[in-house]
Short mmCIF file of C-alpha atoms in Angstrom, two decimals:
data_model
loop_
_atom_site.label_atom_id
_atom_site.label_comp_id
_atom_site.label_asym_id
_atom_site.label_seq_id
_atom_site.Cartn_x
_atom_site.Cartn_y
_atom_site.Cartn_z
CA UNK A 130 -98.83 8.94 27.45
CA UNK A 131 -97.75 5.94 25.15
CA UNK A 132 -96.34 7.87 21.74
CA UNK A 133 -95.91 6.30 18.24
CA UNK A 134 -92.22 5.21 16.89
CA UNK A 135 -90.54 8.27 16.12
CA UNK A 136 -90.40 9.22 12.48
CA UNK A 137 -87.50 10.13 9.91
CA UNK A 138 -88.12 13.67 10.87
CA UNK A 139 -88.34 13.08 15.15
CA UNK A 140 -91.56 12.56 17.32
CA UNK A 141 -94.51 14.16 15.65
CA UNK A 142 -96.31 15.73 18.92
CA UNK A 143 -99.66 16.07 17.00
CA UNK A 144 -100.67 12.25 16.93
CA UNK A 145 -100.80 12.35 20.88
CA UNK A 146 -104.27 12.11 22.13
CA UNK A 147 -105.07 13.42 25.39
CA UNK A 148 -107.36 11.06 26.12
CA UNK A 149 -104.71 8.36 26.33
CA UNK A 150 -102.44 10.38 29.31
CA UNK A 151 -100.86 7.35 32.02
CA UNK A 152 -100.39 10.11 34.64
CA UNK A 153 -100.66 14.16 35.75
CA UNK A 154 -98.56 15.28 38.29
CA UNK A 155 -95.77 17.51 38.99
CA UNK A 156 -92.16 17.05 37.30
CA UNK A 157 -89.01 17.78 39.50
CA UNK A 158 -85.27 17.97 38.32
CA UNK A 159 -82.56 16.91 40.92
CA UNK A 160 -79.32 16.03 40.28
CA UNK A 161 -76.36 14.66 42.55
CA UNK A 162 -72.69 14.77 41.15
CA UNK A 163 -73.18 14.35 36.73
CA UNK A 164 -76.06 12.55 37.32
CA UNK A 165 -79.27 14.35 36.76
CA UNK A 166 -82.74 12.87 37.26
CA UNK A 167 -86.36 13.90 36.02
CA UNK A 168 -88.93 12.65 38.31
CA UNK A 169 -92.33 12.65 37.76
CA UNK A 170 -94.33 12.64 41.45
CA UNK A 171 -98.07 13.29 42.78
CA UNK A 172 -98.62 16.49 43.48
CA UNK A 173 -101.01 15.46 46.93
CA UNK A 174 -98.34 13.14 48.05
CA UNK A 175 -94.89 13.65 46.33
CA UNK A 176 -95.01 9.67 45.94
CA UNK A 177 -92.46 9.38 42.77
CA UNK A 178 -94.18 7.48 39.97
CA UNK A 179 -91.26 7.16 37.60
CA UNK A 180 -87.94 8.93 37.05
CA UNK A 181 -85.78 9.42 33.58
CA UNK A 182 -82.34 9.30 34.99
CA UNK A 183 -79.77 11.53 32.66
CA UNK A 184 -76.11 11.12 32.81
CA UNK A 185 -73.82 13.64 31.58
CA UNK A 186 -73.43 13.82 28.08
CA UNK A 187 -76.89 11.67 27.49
CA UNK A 188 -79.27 14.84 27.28
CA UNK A 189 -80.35 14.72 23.98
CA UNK A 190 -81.27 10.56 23.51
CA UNK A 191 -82.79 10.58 27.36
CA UNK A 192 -85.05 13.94 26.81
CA UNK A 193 -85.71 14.69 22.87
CA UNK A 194 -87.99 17.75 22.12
CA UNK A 195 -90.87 16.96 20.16
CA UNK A 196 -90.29 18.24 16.12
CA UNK A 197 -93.74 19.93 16.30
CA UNK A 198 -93.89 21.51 19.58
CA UNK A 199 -92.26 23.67 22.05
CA UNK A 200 -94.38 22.31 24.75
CA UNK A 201 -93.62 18.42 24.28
CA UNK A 202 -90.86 16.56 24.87
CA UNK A 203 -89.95 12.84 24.40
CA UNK A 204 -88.45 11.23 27.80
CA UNK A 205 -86.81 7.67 28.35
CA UNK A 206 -88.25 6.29 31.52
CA UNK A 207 -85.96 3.84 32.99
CA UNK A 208 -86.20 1.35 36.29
CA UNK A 209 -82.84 0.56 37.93
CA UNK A 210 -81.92 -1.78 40.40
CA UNK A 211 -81.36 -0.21 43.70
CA UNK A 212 -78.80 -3.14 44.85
CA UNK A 213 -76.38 -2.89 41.52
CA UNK A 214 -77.64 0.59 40.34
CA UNK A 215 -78.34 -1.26 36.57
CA UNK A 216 -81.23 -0.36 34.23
CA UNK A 217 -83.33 -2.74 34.44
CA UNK A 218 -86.22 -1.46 31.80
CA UNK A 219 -86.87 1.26 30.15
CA UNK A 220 -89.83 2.81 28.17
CA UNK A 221 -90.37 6.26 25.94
CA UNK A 222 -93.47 8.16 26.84
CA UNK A 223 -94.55 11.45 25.94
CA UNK A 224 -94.37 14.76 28.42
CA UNK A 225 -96.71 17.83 27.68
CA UNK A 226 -96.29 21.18 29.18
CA UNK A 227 -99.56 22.98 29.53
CA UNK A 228 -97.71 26.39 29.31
CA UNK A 229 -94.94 27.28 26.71
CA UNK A 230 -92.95 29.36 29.79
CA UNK A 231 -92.42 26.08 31.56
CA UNK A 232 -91.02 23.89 29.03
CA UNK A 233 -88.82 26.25 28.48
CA UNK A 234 -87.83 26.57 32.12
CA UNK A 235 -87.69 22.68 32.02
CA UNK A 236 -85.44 22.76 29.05
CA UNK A 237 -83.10 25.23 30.53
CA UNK A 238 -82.46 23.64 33.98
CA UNK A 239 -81.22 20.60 32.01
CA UNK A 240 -78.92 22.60 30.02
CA UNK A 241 -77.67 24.39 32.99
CA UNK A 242 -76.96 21.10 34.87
CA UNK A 243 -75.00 19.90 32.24
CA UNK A 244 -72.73 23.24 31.23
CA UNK A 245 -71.95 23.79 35.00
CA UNK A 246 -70.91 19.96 35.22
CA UNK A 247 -68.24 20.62 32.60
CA UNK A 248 -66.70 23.61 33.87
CA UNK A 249 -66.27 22.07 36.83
CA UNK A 250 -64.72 19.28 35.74
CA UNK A 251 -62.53 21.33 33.18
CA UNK A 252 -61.78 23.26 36.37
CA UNK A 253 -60.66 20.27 38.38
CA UNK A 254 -58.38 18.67 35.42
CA UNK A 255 -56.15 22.35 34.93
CA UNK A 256 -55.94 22.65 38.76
CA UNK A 257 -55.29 18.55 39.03
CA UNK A 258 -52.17 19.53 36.34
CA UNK A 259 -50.86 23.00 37.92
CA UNK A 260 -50.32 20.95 41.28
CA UNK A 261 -48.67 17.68 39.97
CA UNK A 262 -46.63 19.60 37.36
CA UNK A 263 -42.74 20.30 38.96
CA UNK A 264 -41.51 23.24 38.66
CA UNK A 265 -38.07 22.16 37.54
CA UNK A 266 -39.46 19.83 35.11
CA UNK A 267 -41.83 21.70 33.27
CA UNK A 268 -40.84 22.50 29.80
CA UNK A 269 -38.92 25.91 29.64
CA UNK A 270 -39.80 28.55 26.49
CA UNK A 271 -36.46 28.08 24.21
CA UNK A 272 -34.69 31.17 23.32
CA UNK A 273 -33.44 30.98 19.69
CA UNK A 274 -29.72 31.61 19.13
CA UNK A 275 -28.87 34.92 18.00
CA UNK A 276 -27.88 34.27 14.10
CA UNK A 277 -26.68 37.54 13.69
CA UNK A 278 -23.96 37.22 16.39
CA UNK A 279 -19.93 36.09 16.39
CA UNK A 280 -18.98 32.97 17.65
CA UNK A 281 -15.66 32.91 20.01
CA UNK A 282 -12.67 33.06 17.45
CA UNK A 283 -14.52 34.20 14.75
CA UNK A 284 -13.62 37.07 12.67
CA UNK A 285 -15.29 38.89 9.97
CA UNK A 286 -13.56 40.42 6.66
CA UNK A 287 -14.93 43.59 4.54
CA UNK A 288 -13.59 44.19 1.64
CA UNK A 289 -15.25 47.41 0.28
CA UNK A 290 -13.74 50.71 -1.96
CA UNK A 291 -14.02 52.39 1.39
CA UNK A 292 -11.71 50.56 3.08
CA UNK A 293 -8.61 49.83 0.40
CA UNK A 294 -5.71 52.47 0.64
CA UNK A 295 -4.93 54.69 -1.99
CA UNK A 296 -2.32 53.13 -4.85
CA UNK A 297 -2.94 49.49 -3.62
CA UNK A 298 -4.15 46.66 -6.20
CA UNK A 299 -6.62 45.56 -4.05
CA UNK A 300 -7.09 42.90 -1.52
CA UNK A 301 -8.91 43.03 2.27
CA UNK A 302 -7.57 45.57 4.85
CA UNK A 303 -5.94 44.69 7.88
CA UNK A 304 -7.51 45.51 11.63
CA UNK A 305 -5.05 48.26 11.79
CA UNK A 306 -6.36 49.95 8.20
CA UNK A 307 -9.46 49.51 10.11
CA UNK A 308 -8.90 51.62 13.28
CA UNK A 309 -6.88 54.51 11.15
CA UNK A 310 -9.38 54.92 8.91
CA UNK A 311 -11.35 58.12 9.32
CA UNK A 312 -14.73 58.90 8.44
CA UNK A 313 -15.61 60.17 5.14
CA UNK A 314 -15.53 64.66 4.63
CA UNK A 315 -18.11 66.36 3.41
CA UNK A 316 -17.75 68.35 0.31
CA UNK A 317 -18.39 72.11 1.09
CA UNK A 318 -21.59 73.91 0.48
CA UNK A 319 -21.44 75.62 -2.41
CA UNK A 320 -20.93 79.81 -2.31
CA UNK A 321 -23.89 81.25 -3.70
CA UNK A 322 -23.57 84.29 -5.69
CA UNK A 323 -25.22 87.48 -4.81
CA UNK A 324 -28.51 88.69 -5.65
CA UNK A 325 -28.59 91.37 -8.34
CA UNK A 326 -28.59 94.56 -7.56
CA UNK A 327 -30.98 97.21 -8.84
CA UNK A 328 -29.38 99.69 -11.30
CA UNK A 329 -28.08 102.70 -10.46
CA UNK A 330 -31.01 105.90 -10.21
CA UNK A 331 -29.85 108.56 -12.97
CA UNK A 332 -30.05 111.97 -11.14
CA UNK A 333 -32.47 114.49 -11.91
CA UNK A 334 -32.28 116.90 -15.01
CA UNK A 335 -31.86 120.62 -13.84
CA UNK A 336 -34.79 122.49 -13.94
CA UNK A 337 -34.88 125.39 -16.42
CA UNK A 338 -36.33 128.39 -15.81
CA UNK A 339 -37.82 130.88 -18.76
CA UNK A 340 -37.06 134.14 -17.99
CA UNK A 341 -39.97 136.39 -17.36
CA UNK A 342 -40.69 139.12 -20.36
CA UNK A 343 -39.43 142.69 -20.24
CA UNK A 344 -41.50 145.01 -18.42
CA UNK A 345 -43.48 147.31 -20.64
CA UNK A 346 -41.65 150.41 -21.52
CA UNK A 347 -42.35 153.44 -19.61
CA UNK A 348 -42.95 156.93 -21.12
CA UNK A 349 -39.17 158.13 -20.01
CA UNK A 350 -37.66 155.11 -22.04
CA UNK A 351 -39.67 155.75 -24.78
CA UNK A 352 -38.65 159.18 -25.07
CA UNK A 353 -35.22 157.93 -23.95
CA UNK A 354 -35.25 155.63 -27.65
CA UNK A 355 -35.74 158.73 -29.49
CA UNK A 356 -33.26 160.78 -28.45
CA UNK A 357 -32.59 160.82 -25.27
CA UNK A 358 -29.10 159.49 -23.89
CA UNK A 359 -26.86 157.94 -26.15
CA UNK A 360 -23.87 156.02 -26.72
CA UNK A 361 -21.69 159.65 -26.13
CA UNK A 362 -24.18 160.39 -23.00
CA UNK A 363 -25.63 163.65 -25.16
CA UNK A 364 -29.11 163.81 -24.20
CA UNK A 365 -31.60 165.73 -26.99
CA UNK A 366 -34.74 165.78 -28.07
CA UNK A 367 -36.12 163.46 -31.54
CA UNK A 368 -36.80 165.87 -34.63
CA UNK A 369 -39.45 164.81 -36.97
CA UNK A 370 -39.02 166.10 -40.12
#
C-alpha cells in the first residue's frame, strides 16, 4: 500500500488505510551469496509481483520497521535490469503482517542471513591469511634481554663490612678474599638457669606421750605407807595415839 513520507520520528503505521492495499499475497525470503531478496508472489500461482532486493549491510534503509507497530514494516521495492543487473526504479510501500508471530519470523530470517554472511566471510579472510602467511616470515614473539645478567668480561665489585679483613682501612676485596671467606657463626644459645627448687620439708616433731596416772593404791600399800616396810626393811604396824 502507498505510505506517507516518513516522519522525524520513522513511518507512523497508523495512517495506513486498508482500503488502499496494491496487493495480498505471500512474501518469500531467498538469498544467493550476500545478496538477499524479499519477494512478494501470488499465492495461486507463485507469479512474483515485485521483489526488495537487500545487499549485505543495507538491512535497515531497504526494510525499516514501522515506529508504531510490530506487525508493519517499510520495504524499498526496486526494478533492476536483468541485462546490466542496475536499479532501474524504485518505490517504498508499506508491508502488514496479519499476525505478530510472523513478522517476527520475517524479521529474524533477515537478521540471520546477514550474521551468517559475516562469519563466513570473517572465516574466509583468517583462513585466506593462515595459508599465505610463511612460516619463516611471520613475525617471531621477542624475548627481552635478561637485565639482571653479566655480559662477557664483565665483573662485579662488593664492597660491604662483611667482606673487608680485619685491621685494613678499607677498600674492595679481591676474588681471593672472596673464596676464603667463610660464612658468618652463630652466637651460642644462651644456658638457661635452673628452675627453683622447692624448699627443703622440715621433719616431723616427735610425738610425746603423757604418761598414764598411777594406779589406785591397793589396801596392802596403804597399810604398807603406815608402817609397813621401810627404808631399814623393818616391817610394823602404824600406832595411833
Amino acid at each position: 500500500m502507498p505510505i506517507p513520507q516518513r516522519g522525524p520520528t520513522g513511518h507512523a503505521s497508523g495512517t495506513w488505510r486498508v482500503a488502499d492495499r496494491i496487493f495480498e499475497g505471500r512474501v518469500r525470503i531467498m538469498a544467493k551469496g550476500e545478496l538477499a531478496t524479499v519477494r512478494f508472489e501470488n499465492v495461486q500461482t507463485g507469479e512474483l509481483f515485485a521483489a526488495c532486493p537487500i545487499p549485505l549491510g543495507r538491512r535497515n534503509a531497504c526494510v525499516e520497521p514501522a515506529a508504531d507497530s510490530s506487525r508493519n514494516f517499510v520495504v524499498r521495492l526496486a526494478s533492476v535490469d536483468e541485462k546490466t543487473g542496475k536499479e532501474v526504479n524504485h518505490v517504498f510501500v508499506g508491508l502488514n503482517f496479519p499476525e505478530r508471530s510472523q513478522a517476527f519470523d520475517f524479521s529474524s530470517a533477515l537478521q540471520d542471513h546477514e550474521k551468517r554472511c559475516r562469519r563466513e566471510s570473517q572465516f574466509a579472510n583468517t583462513t585466506a591469511e593462515r595459508q599465505g602467511g610463511d612460516s619463516e616470515t611471520m613475525e617471531q614473539p621477542v624475548e627481552e634481554p635478561n637485565r639482571f645478567a653479566l655480559g662477557e668480561g664483565q665483573t662485579i665489585r662488593v664492597n660491604s663490612k662483611l667482606l673487608r679483613r680485619g685491621g685494613e682501612g678499607g677498600g674492595g676485596t679481591t676474588e681471593a678474599s672472596l673464596a676464603s671467606l667463610a660464612p658468618p657463626t652463630l652466637a651460642p644459645p644462651p644456658v638457661l638457669a635452673p628452675p627453683p627448687q622447692p624448699p627443703p620439708q622440715q621433719p616431723a616433731a616427735p610425738t610425746t606421750t603423757v604418761p598414764a596416772p598411777p594406779a589406785t593404791t591397793t589396801s596392802s600399800s596403804f597399810f604398807a605407807s603406815f608402817g609397813g616396810e621401810d627404808d631399814k626393811g623393818e616391817t610394823g604396824w602404824a600406832t595411833f595415839d
